[in-house]
Amino acid sequence: MESNSESGASADILTAKQSLVIDEQRWQRIRFGVSCLDRLTGGGLSSRGIVEIAGEAGSGKTQLALHLSLAAQLFSLPPKGVVYISTEHTFPSRRIVQMEQAMRQNSDKTNCKESNLTDNIFVEHLHNPVSLELCISERLSVLLENNPIRLLVIDSITAVYAEEQNYIERAHSFRRVVRALHALQERFDFGVVCTNQVRSVIDDFSLDDEKIVPALGLSWASLVHTRLQISRINGAAAQRTCRLLFSPSVPQGECYFAITERGISEKTEVR
């Protein structure tokens, strides 16, 4: 193949190795800071595409999203903020302050000791597709021009579309939101995590095997880059299972973690 200088080809065309060096920030992963979750996800969550955390009510989706909102700041250099879009309930400010205090005590990182991580979390409350699209397509870019972020959380994507009965328009809205998020990721280098509820389906063959699957159907699933599903372990109030259902760069797997008063911690044994 001729070189760019000889053929006049665009200098924007890079080899895979060159891309890793030149676009290093693009490929950085958002660490959990919890070893089992970081191992499961290949070092953390991707800074590109949509990462989904699905689970039934009470499984710990919001707890994990809050933890990531702190960890994304703690493990990013230089430190960047977080945008948290809450759609189901009031943002749990007291809980995240409690988690931050515990994280501060356990961390030896300077940016955790010397700053209040919660001061860098920008919170928005909205409840329908129109307001979500407006926020993502217009208002968010204005914020990002002056406030670099490492992570955007939508908790949850399900609640936004709970009242939408036109499934064709819902699918179009999914694509508009994700397309706008992809464009912003290219400009500002941040990860996107959406929590999602689950639903029960009956196996078509056995007719009695019930499966728990993420909500919103294939029109949403086709837009998801990485899907995690968490669930409670029967008889163990604090323990959770996290399964990696699909990812373009990491094989399927599962691990165990715990949700305690202090936040998210590793739990390697199931009892």
XYZ file of C-alpha atoms in Angstrom:
271
model
C 0.000 0.000 0.000
C 1.352 3.439 -0.911
C 2.208 5.897 1.837
C 0.073 8.966 2.389
C 2.803 11.231 1.043
C 2.987 9.292 -2.242
C -0.710 8.739 -2.852
C -2.144 11.915 -1.387
C -4.360 9.845 0.917
C -5.895 11.539 3.909
C -3.545 11.935 6.876
C -6.523 11.125 9.113
C -6.240 7.421 8.278
C -4.333 5.723 11.107
C -3.123 2.233 11.825
C -4.561 0.439 14.868
C -1.311 1.005 16.790
C -1.218 4.708 15.929
C -4.821 5.100 17.073
C -4.025 3.624 20.481
C -1.279 6.213 20.982
C -2.813 9.294 19.397
C -6.342 8.690 20.689
C -5.312 7.346 24.097
C -8.044 9.271 25.912
C -10.653 7.766 23.596
C -9.823 4.241 24.755
C -9.487 4.921 28.490
C -11.834 2.866 30.627
C -13.875 3.996 33.618
C -12.792 1.870 36.558
C -15.108 0.736 39.334
C -12.277 0.546 41.847
C -13.755 -2.802 42.916
C -11.434 -5.543 41.712
C -14.056 -8.158 40.790
C -16.084 -5.674 38.706
C -12.972 -4.331 37.010
C -11.859 -7.860 36.123
C -15.308 -8.705 34.762
C -15.363 -5.650 32.498
C -11.772 -5.881 31.293
C -10.494 -2.981 33.357
C -13.666 -0.921 33.574
C -16.406 0.494 31.360
C -15.807 1.805 27.871
C -15.691 5.546 27.213
C -17.553 4.965 23.952
C -21.028 3.622 23.316
C -23.890 3.032 25.739
C -23.299 0.871 28.807
C -26.446 -0.568 30.378
C -26.887 -1.792 33.947
C -30.137 -3.758 34.141
C -31.824 -5.323 37.149
C -35.047 -5.722 39.058
C -36.230 -3.221 41.657
C -33.970 -3.259 44.690
C -31.121 -5.045 42.940
C -28.755 -2.094 43.370
C -28.732 -0.322 39.996
C -28.795 3.156 41.521
C -26.217 2.184 44.141
C -23.836 1.058 41.411
C -24.515 4.217 39.402
C -23.756 6.387 42.437
C -20.561 4.452 43.083
C -19.479 4.981 39.465
C -20.212 8.699 39.781
C -17.570 8.881 42.509
C -15.121 6.359 41.070
C -15.131 8.060 37.648
C -13.733 11.171 39.308
C -11.371 9.352 41.615
C -9.628 7.393 38.856
C -9.597 10.031 36.093
C -6.592 12.205 35.354
C -7.080 15.054 35.167
C -10.180 14.881 37.400
C -13.464 15.475 35.580
C -17.065 15.782 36.691
C -20.219 13.700 36.232
C -23.683 14.439 34.844
C -26.438 12.462 36.585
C -29.907 12.488 35.001
C -32.446 11.150 37.493
C -35.811 10.097 36.051
C -37.512 7.969 38.697
C -36.901 9.663 42.028
C -35.174 12.576 43.705
C -31.416 12.312 43.467
C -30.209 10.490 46.646
C -27.881 13.226 47.898
C -27.535 11.888 51.436
C -26.595 8.433 50.199
C -23.891 9.632 47.835
C -22.395 11.855 50.563
C -22.290 8.789 52.813
C -20.575 6.772 50.073
C -18.107 9.573 49.385
C -17.099 9.775 53.047
C -16.422 6.030 53.120
C -14.482 6.212 49.851
C -12.428 9.126 51.152
C -11.445 7.185 54.268
C -10.348 4.164 52.233
C -8.515 6.030 49.480
C -4.940 7.258 49.301
C -5.592 9.310 46.170
C -4.970 13.033 46.461
C -7.946 14.113 44.364
C -10.207 12.211 46.765
C -8.607 13.603 49.916
C -8.475 17.245 48.859
C -11.781 17.795 47.022
C -15.455 17.084 47.467
C -16.374 14.712 44.671
C -20.077 15.455 45.100
C -19.430 19.105 44.172
C -18.589 17.908 40.660
C -21.821 15.974 40.048
C -24.319 17.926 37.936
C -27.841 16.652 38.607
C -30.866 16.940 36.319
C -34.393 15.628 36.889
C -36.622 14.847 33.916
C -39.432 12.434 33.189
C -40.332 12.143 29.484
C -38.728 11.586 26.058
C -39.122 15.200 24.913
C -37.248 16.615 27.906
C -34.537 13.940 27.602
C -33.962 14.690 23.916
C -33.867 18.430 24.599
C -31.390 17.939 27.436
C -29.052 15.715 25.404
C -29.229 17.543 22.072
C -29.116 21.160 23.282
C -28.471 21.810 26.958
C -25.785 19.202 27.605
C -23.337 20.547 25.026
C -23.508 23.999 26.656
C -22.592 22.473 30.020
C -19.752 20.418 28.555
C -18.126 23.420 26.890
C -17.185 24.760 30.319
C -17.350 21.683 32.565
C -15.436 18.605 31.338
C -17.032 15.364 32.508
C -15.905 11.747 32.695
C -19.323 10.088 32.936
C -22.992 10.679 32.166
C -25.604 8.569 33.981
C -29.274 8.178 33.026
C -31.079 6.528 35.942
C -33.239 5.081 34.537
C -33.841 5.031 30.797
C -36.941 2.890 31.371
C -38.831 5.496 33.362
C -38.428 8.103 30.626
C -40.432 5.954 28.189
C -42.896 4.423 30.646
C -45.872 6.370 29.250
C -44.913 6.155 25.571
C -47.377 3.827 23.831
C -46.280 4.533 20.263
C -43.482 1.988 19.917
C -42.384 3.236 16.500
C -41.904 6.761 17.822
C -40.229 5.317 20.924
C -37.680 3.505 18.742
C -37.024 6.720 16.795
C -36.504 8.585 20.067
C -34.018 5.931 21.245
C -31.984 6.462 18.091
C -32.080 10.255 18.315
C -30.874 10.191 21.923
C -28.103 7.671 21.268
C -26.972 9.436 18.090
C -26.688 12.715 20.016
C -24.787 11.007 22.840
C -22.334 9.414 20.390
C -21.656 12.817 18.828
C -20.984 14.362 22.239
C -18.728 11.463 23.218
C -16.604 12.118 20.147
C -16.206 15.770 21.128
C -15.803 15.510 24.882
C -14.576 11.954 25.716
C -16.927 10.618 28.407
C -18.706 7.375 29.179
C -22.478 6.842 29.252
C -24.238 4.497 31.690
C -27.993 3.887 31.572
C -29.820 1.845 34.178
C -32.712 -0.263 32.932
C -35.486 -2.250 34.527
C -36.246 -5.877 33.678
C -39.304 -7.887 32.686
C -40.341 -11.538 32.780
C -40.808 -13.576 29.606
C -41.949 -17.177 29.109
C -39.773 -19.499 27.078
C -41.523 -20.229 23.754
C -40.467 -23.872 23.758
C -41.061 -25.075 27.319
C -43.851 -22.541 28.080
C -42.984 -22.700 31.756
C -39.378 -21.473 31.973
C -39.561 -17.853 33.044
C -36.655 -15.617 32.109
C -35.777 -12.181 33.427
C -34.611 -9.910 30.610
C -33.875 -6.175 30.334
C -36.836 -3.999 29.363
C -37.448 -1.855 26.243
C -37.003 -4.651 23.708
C -34.724 -5.098 20.704
C -35.035 -1.518 19.466
C -33.164 -0.383 22.581
C -30.904 -3.442 22.957
C -29.514 -2.931 19.438
C -28.159 0.459 20.551
C -26.429 -0.828 23.695
C -22.644 -1.302 23.569
C -22.194 -3.279 26.816
C -24.906 -4.868 28.968
C -24.552 -5.786 32.639
C -27.357 -7.404 34.622
C -27.344 -7.481 38.411
C -29.523 -9.447 40.793
C -29.882 -10.120 44.502
C -28.685 -13.402 45.943
C -31.440 -15.151 47.885
C -30.768 -15.285 51.600
C -27.941 -12.739 51.438
C -29.349 -9.231 51.804
C -26.148 -7.399 50.891
C -24.828 -9.706 48.181
C -25.360 -9.277 44.450
C -24.483 -11.117 41.260
C -23.270 -9.101 38.270
C -23.362 -10.797 34.872
C -21.753 -9.394 31.741
C -24.240 -10.357 29.029
C -22.420 -8.864 26.060
C -19.576 -6.553 25.153
C -17.551 -6.086 21.951
C -14.230 -6.449 23.770
C -14.778 -8.684 26.818
C -16.181 -12.232 27.074
C -19.306 -13.070 29.054
C -18.830 -13.723 32.748
C -20.091 -13.010 36.228
C -18.867 -11.940 39.631
C -20.202 -11.253 43.108
C -20.189 -7.969 44.987
C -21.837 -6.500 48.069
C -23.794 -3.339 48.804
C -23.261 -2.127 52.353
C -23.740 1.077 54.282
C -20.271 2.134 53.120
C -21.030 1.488 49.458
C -19.920 -1.136 46.920
C -17.368 -3.756 47.912
C -16.074 -7.066 46.603
C -17.711 -10.302 47.707
C -16.046 -13.414 46.360
C -17.915 -16.069 48.331
C -21.608 -16.854 48.026
C -23.268 -18.324 51.104
